[in-house]
Tab-separated table of C-alpha atoms in Angstrom:
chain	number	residue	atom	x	y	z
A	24	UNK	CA	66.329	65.515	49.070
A	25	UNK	CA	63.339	67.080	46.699
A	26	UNK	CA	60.217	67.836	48.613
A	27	UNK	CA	58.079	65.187	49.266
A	28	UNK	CA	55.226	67.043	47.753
A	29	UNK	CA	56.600	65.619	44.369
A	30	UNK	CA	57.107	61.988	45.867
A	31	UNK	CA	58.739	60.855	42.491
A	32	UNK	CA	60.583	63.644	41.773
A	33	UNK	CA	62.180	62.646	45.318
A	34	UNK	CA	62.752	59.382	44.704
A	35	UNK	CA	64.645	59.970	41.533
A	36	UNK	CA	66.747	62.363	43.659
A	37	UNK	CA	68.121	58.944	45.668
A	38	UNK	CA	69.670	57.755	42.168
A	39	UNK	CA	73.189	60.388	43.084
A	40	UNK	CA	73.498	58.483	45.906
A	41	UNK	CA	74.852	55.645	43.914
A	42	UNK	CA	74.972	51.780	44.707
A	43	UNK	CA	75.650	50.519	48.525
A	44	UNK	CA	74.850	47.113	49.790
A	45	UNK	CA	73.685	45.774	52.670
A	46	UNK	CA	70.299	45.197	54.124
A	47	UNK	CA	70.074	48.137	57.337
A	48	UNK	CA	68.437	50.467	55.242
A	49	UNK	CA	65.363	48.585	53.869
A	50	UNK	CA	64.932	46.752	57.244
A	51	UNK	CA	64.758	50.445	59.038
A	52	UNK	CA	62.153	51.437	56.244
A	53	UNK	CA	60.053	48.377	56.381
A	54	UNK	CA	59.993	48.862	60.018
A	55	UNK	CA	58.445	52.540	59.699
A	56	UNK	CA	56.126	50.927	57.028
A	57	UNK	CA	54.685	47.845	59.447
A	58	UNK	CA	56.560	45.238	57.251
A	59	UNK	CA	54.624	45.336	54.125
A	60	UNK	CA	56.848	42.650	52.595
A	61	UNK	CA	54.638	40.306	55.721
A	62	UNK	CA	51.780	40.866	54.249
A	63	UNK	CA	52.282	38.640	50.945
A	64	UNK	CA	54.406	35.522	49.397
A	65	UNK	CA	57.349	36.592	47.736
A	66	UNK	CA	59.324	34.554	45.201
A	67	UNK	CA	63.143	35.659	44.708
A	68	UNK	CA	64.817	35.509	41.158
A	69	UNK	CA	68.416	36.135	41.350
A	70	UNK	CA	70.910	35.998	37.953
A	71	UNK	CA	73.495	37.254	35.683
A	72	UNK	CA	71.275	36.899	32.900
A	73	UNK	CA	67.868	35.743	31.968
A	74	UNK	CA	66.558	36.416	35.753
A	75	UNK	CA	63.716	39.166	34.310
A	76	UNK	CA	62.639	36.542	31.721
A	77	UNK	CA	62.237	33.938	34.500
A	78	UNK	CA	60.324	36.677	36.816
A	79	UNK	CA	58.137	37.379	34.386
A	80	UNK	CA	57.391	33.704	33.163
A	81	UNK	CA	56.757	32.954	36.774
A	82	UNK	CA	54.556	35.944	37.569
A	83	UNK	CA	52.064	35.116	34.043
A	84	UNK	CA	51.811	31.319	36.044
A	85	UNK	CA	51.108	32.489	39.133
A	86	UNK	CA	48.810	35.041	37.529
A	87	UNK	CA	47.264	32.329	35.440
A	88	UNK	CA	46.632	30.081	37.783
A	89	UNK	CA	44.206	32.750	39.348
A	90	UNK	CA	46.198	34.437	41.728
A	91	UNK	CA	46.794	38.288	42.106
A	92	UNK	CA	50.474	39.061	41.724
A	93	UNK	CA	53.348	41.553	41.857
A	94	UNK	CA	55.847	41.821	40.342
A	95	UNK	CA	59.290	43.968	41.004
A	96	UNK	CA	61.943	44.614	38.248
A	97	UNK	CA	64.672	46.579	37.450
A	98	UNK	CA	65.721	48.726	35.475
A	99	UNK	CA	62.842	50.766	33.705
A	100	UNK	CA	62.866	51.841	30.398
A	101	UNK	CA	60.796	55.090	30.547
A	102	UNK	CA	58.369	55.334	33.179
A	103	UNK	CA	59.173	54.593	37.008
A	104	UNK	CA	55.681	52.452	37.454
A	105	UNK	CA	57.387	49.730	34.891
A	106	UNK	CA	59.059	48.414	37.620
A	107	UNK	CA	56.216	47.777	39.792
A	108	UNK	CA	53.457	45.674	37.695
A	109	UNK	CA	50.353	44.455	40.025
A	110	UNK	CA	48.098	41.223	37.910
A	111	UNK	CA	50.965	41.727	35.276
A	112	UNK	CA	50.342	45.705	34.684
A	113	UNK	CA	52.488	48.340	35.402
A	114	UNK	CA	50.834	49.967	38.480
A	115	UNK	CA	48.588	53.482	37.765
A	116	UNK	CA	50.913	56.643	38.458
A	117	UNK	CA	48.577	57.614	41.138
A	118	UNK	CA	48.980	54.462	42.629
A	119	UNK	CA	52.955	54.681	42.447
A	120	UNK	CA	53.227	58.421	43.925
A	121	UNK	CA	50.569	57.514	47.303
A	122	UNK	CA	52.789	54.448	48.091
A	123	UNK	CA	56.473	56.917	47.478
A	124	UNK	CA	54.971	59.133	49.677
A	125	UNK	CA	54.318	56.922	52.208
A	126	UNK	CA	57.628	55.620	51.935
A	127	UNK	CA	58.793	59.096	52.129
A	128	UNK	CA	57.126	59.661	55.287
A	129	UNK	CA	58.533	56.235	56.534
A	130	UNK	CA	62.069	57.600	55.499
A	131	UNK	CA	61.535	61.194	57.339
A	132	UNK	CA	60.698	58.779	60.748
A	133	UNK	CA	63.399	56.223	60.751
A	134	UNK	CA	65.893	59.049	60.215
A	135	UNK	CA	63.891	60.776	63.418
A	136	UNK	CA	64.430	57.835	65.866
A	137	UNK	CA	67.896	57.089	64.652
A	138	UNK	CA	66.699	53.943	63.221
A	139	UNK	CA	67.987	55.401	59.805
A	140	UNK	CA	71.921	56.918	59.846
A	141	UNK	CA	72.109	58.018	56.154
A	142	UNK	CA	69.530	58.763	53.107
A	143	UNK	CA	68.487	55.023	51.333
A	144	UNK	CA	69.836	54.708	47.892
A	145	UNK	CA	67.323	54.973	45.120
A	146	UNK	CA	66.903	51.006	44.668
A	147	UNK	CA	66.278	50.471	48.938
A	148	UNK	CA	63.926	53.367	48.703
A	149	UNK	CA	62.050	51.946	45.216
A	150	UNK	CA	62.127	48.064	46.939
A	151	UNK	CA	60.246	49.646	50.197
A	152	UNK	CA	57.682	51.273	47.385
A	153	UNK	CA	56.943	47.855	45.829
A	154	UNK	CA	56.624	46.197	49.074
A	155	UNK	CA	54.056	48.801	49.851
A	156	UNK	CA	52.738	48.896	47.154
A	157	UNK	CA	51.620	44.797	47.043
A	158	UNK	CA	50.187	45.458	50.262
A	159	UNK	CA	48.170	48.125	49.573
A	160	UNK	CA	46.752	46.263	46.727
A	161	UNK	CA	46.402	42.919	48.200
A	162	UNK	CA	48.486	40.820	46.095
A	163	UNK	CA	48.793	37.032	47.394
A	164	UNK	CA	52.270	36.489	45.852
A	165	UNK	CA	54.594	38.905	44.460
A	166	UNK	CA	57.790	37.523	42.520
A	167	UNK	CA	61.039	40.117	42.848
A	168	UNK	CA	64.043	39.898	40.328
A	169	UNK	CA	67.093	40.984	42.386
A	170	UNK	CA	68.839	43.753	41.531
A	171	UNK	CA	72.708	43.195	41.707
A	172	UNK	CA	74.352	40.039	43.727
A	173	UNK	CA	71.633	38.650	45.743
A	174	UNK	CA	73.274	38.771	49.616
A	175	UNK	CA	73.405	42.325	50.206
A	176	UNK	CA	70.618	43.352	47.463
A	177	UNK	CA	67.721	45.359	49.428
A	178	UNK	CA	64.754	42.651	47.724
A	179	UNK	CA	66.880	40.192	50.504
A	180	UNK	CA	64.650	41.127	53.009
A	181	UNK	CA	62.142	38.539	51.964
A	182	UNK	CA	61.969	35.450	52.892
A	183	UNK	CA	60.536	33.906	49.684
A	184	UNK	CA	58.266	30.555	49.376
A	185	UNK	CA	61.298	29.801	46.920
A	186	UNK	CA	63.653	31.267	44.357
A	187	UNK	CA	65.945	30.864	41.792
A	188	UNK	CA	69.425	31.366	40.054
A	189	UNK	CA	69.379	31.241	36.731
A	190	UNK	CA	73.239	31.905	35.384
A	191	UNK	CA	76.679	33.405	36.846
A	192	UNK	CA	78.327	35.554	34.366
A	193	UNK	CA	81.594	37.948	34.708
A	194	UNK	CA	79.498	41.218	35.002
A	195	UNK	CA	79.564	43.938	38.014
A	196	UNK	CA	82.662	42.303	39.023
A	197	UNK	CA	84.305	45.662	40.753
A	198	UNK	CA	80.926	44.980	43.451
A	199	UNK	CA	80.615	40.977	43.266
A	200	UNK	CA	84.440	39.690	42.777
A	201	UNK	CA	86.159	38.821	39.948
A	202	UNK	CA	85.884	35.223	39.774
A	203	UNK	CA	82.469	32.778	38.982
A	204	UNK	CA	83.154	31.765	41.834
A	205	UNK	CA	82.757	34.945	43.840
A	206	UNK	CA	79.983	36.219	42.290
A	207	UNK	CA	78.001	32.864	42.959
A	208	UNK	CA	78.441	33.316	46.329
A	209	UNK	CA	76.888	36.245	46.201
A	210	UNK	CA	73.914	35.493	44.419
A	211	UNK	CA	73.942	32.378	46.760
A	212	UNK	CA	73.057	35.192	49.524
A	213	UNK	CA	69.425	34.755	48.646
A	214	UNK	CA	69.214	31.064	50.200
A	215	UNK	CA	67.282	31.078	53.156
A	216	UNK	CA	66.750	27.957	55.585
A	217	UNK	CA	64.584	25.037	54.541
A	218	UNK	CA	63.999	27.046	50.816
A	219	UNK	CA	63.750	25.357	47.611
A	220	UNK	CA	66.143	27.007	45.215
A	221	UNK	CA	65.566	26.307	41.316
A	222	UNK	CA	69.580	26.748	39.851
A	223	UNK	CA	69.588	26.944	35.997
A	224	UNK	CA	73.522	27.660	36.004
A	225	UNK	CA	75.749	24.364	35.098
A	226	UNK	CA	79.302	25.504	35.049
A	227	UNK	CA	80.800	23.257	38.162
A	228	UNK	CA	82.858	26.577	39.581
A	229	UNK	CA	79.684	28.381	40.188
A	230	UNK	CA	77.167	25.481	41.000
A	231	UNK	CA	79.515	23.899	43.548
A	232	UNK	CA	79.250	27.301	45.632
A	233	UNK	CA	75.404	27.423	45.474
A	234	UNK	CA	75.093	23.819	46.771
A	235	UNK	CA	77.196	24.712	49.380
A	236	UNK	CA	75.007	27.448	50.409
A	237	UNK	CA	71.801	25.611	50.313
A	238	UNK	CA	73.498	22.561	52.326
A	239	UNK	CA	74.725	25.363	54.836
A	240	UNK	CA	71.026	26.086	55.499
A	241	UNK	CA	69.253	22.895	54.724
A	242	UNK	CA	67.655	24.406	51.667
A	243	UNK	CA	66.895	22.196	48.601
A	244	UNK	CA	68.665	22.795	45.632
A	245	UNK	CA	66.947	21.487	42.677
A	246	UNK	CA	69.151	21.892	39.642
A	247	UNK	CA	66.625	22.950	36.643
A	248	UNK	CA	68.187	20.057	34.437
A	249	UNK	CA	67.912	17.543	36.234
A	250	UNK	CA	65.782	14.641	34.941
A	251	UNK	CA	64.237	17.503	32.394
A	252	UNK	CA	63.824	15.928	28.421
A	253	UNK	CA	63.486	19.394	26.250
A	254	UNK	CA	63.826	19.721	22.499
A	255	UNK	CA	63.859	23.533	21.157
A	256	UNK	CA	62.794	24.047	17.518
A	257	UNK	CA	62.868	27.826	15.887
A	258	UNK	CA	61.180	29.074	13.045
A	259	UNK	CA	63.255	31.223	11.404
A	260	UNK	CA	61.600	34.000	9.544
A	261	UNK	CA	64.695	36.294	7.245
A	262	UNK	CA	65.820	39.719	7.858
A	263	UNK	CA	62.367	41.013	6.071
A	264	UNK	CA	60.606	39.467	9.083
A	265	UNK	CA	63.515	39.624	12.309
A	266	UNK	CA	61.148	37.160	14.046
A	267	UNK	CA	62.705	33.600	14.982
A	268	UNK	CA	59.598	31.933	17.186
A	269	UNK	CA	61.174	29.082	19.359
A	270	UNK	CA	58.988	25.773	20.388
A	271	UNK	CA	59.773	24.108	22.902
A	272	UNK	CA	58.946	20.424	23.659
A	273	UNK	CA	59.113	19.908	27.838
A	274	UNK	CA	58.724	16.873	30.000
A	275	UNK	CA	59.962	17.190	33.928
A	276	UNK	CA	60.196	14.839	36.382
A	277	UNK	CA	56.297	16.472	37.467
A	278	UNK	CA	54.518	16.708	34.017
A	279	UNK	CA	55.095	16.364	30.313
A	280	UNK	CA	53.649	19.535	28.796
A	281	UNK	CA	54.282	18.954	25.391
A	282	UNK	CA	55.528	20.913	22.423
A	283	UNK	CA	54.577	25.075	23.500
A	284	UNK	CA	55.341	27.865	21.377
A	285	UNK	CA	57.365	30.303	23.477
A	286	UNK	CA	55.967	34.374	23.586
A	287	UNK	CA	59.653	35.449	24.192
A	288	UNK	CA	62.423	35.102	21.341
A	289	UNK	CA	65.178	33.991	21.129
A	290	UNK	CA	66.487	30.110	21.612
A	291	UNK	CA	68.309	31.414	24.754
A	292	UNK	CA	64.240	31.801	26.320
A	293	UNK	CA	64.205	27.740	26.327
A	294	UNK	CA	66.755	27.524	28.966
A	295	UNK	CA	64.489	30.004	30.650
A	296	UNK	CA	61.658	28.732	30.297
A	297	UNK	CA	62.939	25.783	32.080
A	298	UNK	CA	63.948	27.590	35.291
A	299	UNK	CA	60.588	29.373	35.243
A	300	UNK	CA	59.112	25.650	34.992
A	301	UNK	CA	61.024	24.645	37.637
A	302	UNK	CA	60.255	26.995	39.916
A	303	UNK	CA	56.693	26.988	38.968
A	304	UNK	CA	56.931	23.742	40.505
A	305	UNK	CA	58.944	23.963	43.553
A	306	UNK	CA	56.297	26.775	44.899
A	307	UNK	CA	53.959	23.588	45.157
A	308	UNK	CA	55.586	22.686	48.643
A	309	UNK	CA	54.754	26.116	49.751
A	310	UNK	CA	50.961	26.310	49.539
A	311	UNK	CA	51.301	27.780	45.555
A	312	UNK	CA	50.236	24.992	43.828
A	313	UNK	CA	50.117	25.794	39.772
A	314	UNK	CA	48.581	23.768	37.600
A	315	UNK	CA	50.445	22.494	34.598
A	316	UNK	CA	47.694	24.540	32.039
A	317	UNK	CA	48.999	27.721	33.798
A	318	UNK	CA	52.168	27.218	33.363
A	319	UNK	CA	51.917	26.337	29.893
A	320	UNK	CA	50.068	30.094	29.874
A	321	UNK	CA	53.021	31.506	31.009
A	322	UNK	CA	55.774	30.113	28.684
A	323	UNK	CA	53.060	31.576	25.466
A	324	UNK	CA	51.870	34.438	27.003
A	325	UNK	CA	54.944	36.412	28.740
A	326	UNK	CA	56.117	40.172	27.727
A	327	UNK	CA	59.371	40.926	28.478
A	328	UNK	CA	59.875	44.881	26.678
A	329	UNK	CA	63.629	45.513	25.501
A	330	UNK	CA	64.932	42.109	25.142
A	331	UNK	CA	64.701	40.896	21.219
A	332	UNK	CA	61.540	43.200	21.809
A	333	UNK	CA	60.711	43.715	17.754
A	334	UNK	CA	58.998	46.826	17.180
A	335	UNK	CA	57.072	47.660	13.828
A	336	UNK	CA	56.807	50.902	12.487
A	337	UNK	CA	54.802	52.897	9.745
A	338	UNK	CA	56.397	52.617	6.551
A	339	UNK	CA	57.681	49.426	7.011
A	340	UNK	CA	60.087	49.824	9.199
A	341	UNK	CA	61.170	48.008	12.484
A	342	UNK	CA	63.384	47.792	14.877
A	343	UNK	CA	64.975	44.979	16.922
A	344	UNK	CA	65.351	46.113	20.715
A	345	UNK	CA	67.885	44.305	23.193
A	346	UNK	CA	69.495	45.207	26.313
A	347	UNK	CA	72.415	42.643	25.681
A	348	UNK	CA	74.576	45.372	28.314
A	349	UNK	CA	77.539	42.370	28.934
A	350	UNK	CA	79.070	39.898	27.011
A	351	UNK	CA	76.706	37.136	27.777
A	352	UNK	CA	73.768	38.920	26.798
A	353	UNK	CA	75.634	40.092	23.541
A	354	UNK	CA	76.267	36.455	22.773
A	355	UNK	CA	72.542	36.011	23.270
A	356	UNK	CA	71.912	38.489	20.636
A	357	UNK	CA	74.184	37.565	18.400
A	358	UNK	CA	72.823	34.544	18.277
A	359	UNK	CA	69.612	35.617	17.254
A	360	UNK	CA	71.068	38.125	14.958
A	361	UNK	CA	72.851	34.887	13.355
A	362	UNK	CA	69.305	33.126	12.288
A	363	UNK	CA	67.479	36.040	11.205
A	364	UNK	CA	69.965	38.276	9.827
A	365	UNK	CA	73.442	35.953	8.882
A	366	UNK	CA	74.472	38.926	6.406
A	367	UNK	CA	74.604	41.577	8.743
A	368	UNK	CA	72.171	44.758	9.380
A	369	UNK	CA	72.182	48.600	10.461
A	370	UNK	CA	72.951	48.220	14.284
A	371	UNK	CA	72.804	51.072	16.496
A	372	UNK	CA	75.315	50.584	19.518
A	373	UNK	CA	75.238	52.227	23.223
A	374	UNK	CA	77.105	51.177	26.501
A	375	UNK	CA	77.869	52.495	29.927
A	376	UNK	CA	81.874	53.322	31.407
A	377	UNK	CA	81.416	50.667	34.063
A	378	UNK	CA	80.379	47.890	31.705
A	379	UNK	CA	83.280	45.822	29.215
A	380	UNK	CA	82.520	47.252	26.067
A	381	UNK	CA	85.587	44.829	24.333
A	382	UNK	CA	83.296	41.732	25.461
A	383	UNK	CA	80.337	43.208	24.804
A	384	UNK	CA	80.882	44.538	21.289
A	385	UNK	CA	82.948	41.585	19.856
A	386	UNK	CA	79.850	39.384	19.649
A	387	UNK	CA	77.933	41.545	17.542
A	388	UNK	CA	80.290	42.992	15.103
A	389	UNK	CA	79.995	40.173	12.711
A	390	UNK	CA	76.199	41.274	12.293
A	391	UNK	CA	76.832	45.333	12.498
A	392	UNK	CA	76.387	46.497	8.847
A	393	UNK	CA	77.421	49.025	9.402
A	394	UNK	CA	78.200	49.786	13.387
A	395	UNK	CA	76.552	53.459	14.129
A	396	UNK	CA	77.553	54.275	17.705
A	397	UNK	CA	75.484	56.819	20.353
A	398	UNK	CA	75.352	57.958	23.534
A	399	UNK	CA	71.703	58.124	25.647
A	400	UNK	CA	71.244	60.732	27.623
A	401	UNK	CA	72.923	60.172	30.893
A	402	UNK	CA	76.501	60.527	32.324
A	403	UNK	CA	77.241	57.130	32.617
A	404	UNK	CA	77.116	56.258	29.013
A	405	UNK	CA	80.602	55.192	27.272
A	406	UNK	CA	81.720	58.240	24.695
A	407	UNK	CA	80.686	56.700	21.463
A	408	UNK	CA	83.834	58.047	19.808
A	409	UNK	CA	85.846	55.609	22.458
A	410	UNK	CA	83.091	52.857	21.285
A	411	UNK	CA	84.452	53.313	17.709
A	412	UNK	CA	87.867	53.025	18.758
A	413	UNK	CA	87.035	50.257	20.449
A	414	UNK	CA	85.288	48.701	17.404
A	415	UNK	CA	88.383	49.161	15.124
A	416	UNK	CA	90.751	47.831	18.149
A	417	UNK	CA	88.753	44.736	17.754
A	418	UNK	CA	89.634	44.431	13.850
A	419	UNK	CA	86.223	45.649	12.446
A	420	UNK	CA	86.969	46.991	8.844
A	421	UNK	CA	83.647	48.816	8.440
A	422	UNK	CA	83.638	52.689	8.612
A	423	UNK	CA	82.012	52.992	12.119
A	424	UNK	CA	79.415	55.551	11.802
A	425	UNK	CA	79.398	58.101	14.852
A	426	UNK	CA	76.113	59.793	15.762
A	427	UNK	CA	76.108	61.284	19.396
A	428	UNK	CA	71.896	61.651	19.482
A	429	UNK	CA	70.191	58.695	19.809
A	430	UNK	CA	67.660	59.813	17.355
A	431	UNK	CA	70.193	60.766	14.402
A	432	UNK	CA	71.985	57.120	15.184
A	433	UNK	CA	68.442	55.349	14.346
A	434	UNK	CA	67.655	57.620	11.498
A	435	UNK	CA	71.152	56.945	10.085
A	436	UNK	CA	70.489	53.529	10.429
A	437	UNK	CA	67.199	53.423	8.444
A	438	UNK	CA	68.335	55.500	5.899
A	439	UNK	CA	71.075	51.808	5.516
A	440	UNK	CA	67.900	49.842	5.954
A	441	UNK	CA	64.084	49.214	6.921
A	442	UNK	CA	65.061	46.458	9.304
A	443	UNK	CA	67.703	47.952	12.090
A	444	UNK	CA	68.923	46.642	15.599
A	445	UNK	CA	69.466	48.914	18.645
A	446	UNK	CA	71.225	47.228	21.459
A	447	UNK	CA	74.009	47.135	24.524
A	448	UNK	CA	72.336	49.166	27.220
A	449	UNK	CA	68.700	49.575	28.817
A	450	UNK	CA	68.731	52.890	28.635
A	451	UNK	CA	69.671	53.125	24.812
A	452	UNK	CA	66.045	51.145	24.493
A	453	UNK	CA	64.179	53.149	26.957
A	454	UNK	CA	65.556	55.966	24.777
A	455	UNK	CA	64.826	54.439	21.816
A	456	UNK	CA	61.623	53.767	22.099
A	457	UNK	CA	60.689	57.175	23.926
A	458	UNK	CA	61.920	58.921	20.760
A	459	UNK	CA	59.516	56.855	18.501
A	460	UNK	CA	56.621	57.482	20.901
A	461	UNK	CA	56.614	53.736	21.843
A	462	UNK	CA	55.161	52.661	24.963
A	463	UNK	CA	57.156	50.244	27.045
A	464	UNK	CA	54.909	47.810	27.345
């Protein structure tokens, strides 16, 4: 492991150790910390898709309501401290690199007494940091999206005032099973006794495993439909504009809130903003009332960077940012793509080995004009030369333009057009936008 004189540096160190599940590790840390995640309300958000959207919908509530919040997501984009966001900011570097070495430190003595057989992975050891971290600063209630599954997943050490699961998709399926069925009952995991658990999913395979796990341990499922009236309207604005703003029209069985104009794109961000509603709700039970004015704040106010994140740059160009990384999240995208662009535009194209490019491309092709495929800068990305093949497997007749450099791929794309898309993997965006000397958020 790096020194612990650079605390981040040492952290970032944990990311060869790959992905391992279970909950030994962050319990042994927490325990050499004083169990920071004690010291605050937590609210879990587990999901295939859409679960950062909800997080973040449900952290601008809280945080509107008047509340000091956390907030814990995953992945980054650029910088580490994204991931950790305290009153709805990502926390001061500073900040970050006090609480990793502290975490460190409580690393170095579990390992001491035994407590701790083997290094944490890089997501235990950045979950401990967050905990800390909301501690340290005296948040009331932090809100955590899980990171992969939901049993095993190291942000399972809470025990939250309530949670959510918004959808079960086919994605990570060599970790969570190959079957809806089998990953629900992993994201299921998160259900704790007597907890109210917002579900936005609807397919009967999935949701019939999740009510099983809730009646297991006399939680209360509350399915986000249910006795919900919503109407979603878009504005449409043309390729010249990429925007599509979404209003959404809401009554629950708690409040009618009226037509709101969403912050997020995308008509996708209604089903959202329903689970977010939801579960702004449930938290009432638990001592966290929010008033219906905050949480119509939240559904206009949320950022979510890198998903249909439109960026505008000098010169008239812009850029159309998504991290649609499986086929759900491509369909998403597409879509969009289908209301603001219906004739196709330049789209740049990334993925990782361990994600299904087929399922994830085949959405978006109808839109790519042309498809310009790239690789970002780490080991797990997908050659973009096997992308191409991949493209013209799937019966696209437009010369797919290879350009191994991220930067190149969005120049060549430009030089098509001065409206361009740049989508299937997080770290093509964080790239992305790092190379344009955009800020994340």
């Amino acid at each position: 492991m790096t020194s612990p004189s650079d605390p981040v540096a040492a952290l970032l160190a944990l990311e060869k150790l790959g992905i391992k599940f279970g909950l030994d590790n962050i319990r042994a840390i927490c325990d050499a910390l004083d169990h920071p995640q004690d010291a605050w309300s937590s609210v879990l958000v587990a999901g295939t898709n859409g679960k950062g959207s909800v997080a973040a919908m449900v952290e601008a509530g809280l945080r509107a309501s008047g509340r000091r919040t956390g907030l814990y997501t995953s992945p980054h984009l650029i910088r580490l401290e994204e991931r950790f966001a305290i009153d709805g900011r990502p926390v001061d570097p500073d900040r970050m690199r006090s609480a990793a070495s502290r975490v460190l430190r409580a690393i170095a003595s579990a390992r001491a007494r035994g407590a701790l057989l083997t290094d944490p992975t890089f997501f235990e050891a950045t979950t401990a940091v967050a905990f800390d971290l909301f501690r340290e600063a005296g948040v009331e209630v932090a809100v955590l999206e899980v990171g992969l599954g939901g049993r095993f997943d190291a942000t399972n050490l809470v025990v939250p005032a309530a949670g959510a699961i918004t959808t079960i998709d086919l994605d990570h399926q060599q970790l969570l099973g190959h079957t809806l069925a089998a990953i629900a009952a992993e994201k299921a995991g998160i259900v704790k006794p007597g907890m109210r658990l917002v579900v936005g999913e609807r397919k009967p395979e999935a949701v019939d495993v999740i009510a099983a796990a809730c009646a297991s341990q006399g939680a209360t499922m509350i399915p986000a439909w249910d006795g919900v009236a919503a109407a979603v309207a878009t504005r449409a604005g043309g390729l010249a504009s990429m925007d599509a703003g979404v209003s959404l029209s809401l009554r629950t069985p708690r409040h009618d809130y009226g037509e709101v104009s969403l912050s997020l794109r995308g008509r996708h961000q209604a089903d959202n903003a329903v689970v977010a509603v939801r579960l702004l709700e449930a938290l009432g039970p638990a001592g966290l009332h929010v008033p219906p004015g905050a949480v119509q704040a939240a559904l206009t106010s949320t950022r979510w960077p890198g998903r249909l994140d439109l960026r505008r740059l000098d010169g008239g160009r812009s850029v159309l940012l998504d991290a649609a990384h499986n086929p759900a999240g491509a369909g998403v995208l597409a879509s969009y793509l289908s209301e603001v662009a219906p004739s196709g535009l330049p789209l740049v194209f990334a993925i990782m080995k361990d994600k299904d490019a087929p399922g994830t491309l085949a959405p978006l092709l109808p839109y790519a004009r042309p498809l310009i495929v790239t690789r970002p800068s780490t080991p797990r990305a997908l050659a973009p030369e096997e992308v191409a093949r991949i493209a013209e497997r799937l019966g696209y007749r437009v010369p797919v333009e290879v350009e191994p450099e991220v930067g190149a791929a969005l120049d060549a794309a430009w030089r098509r057009a001065g409206s361009i898309g740049a989508c299937g993997s997080i770290f093509l965006v964080g790239e992305a936008l790092e190379r344009l000397g955009l800020p994340a958020w």
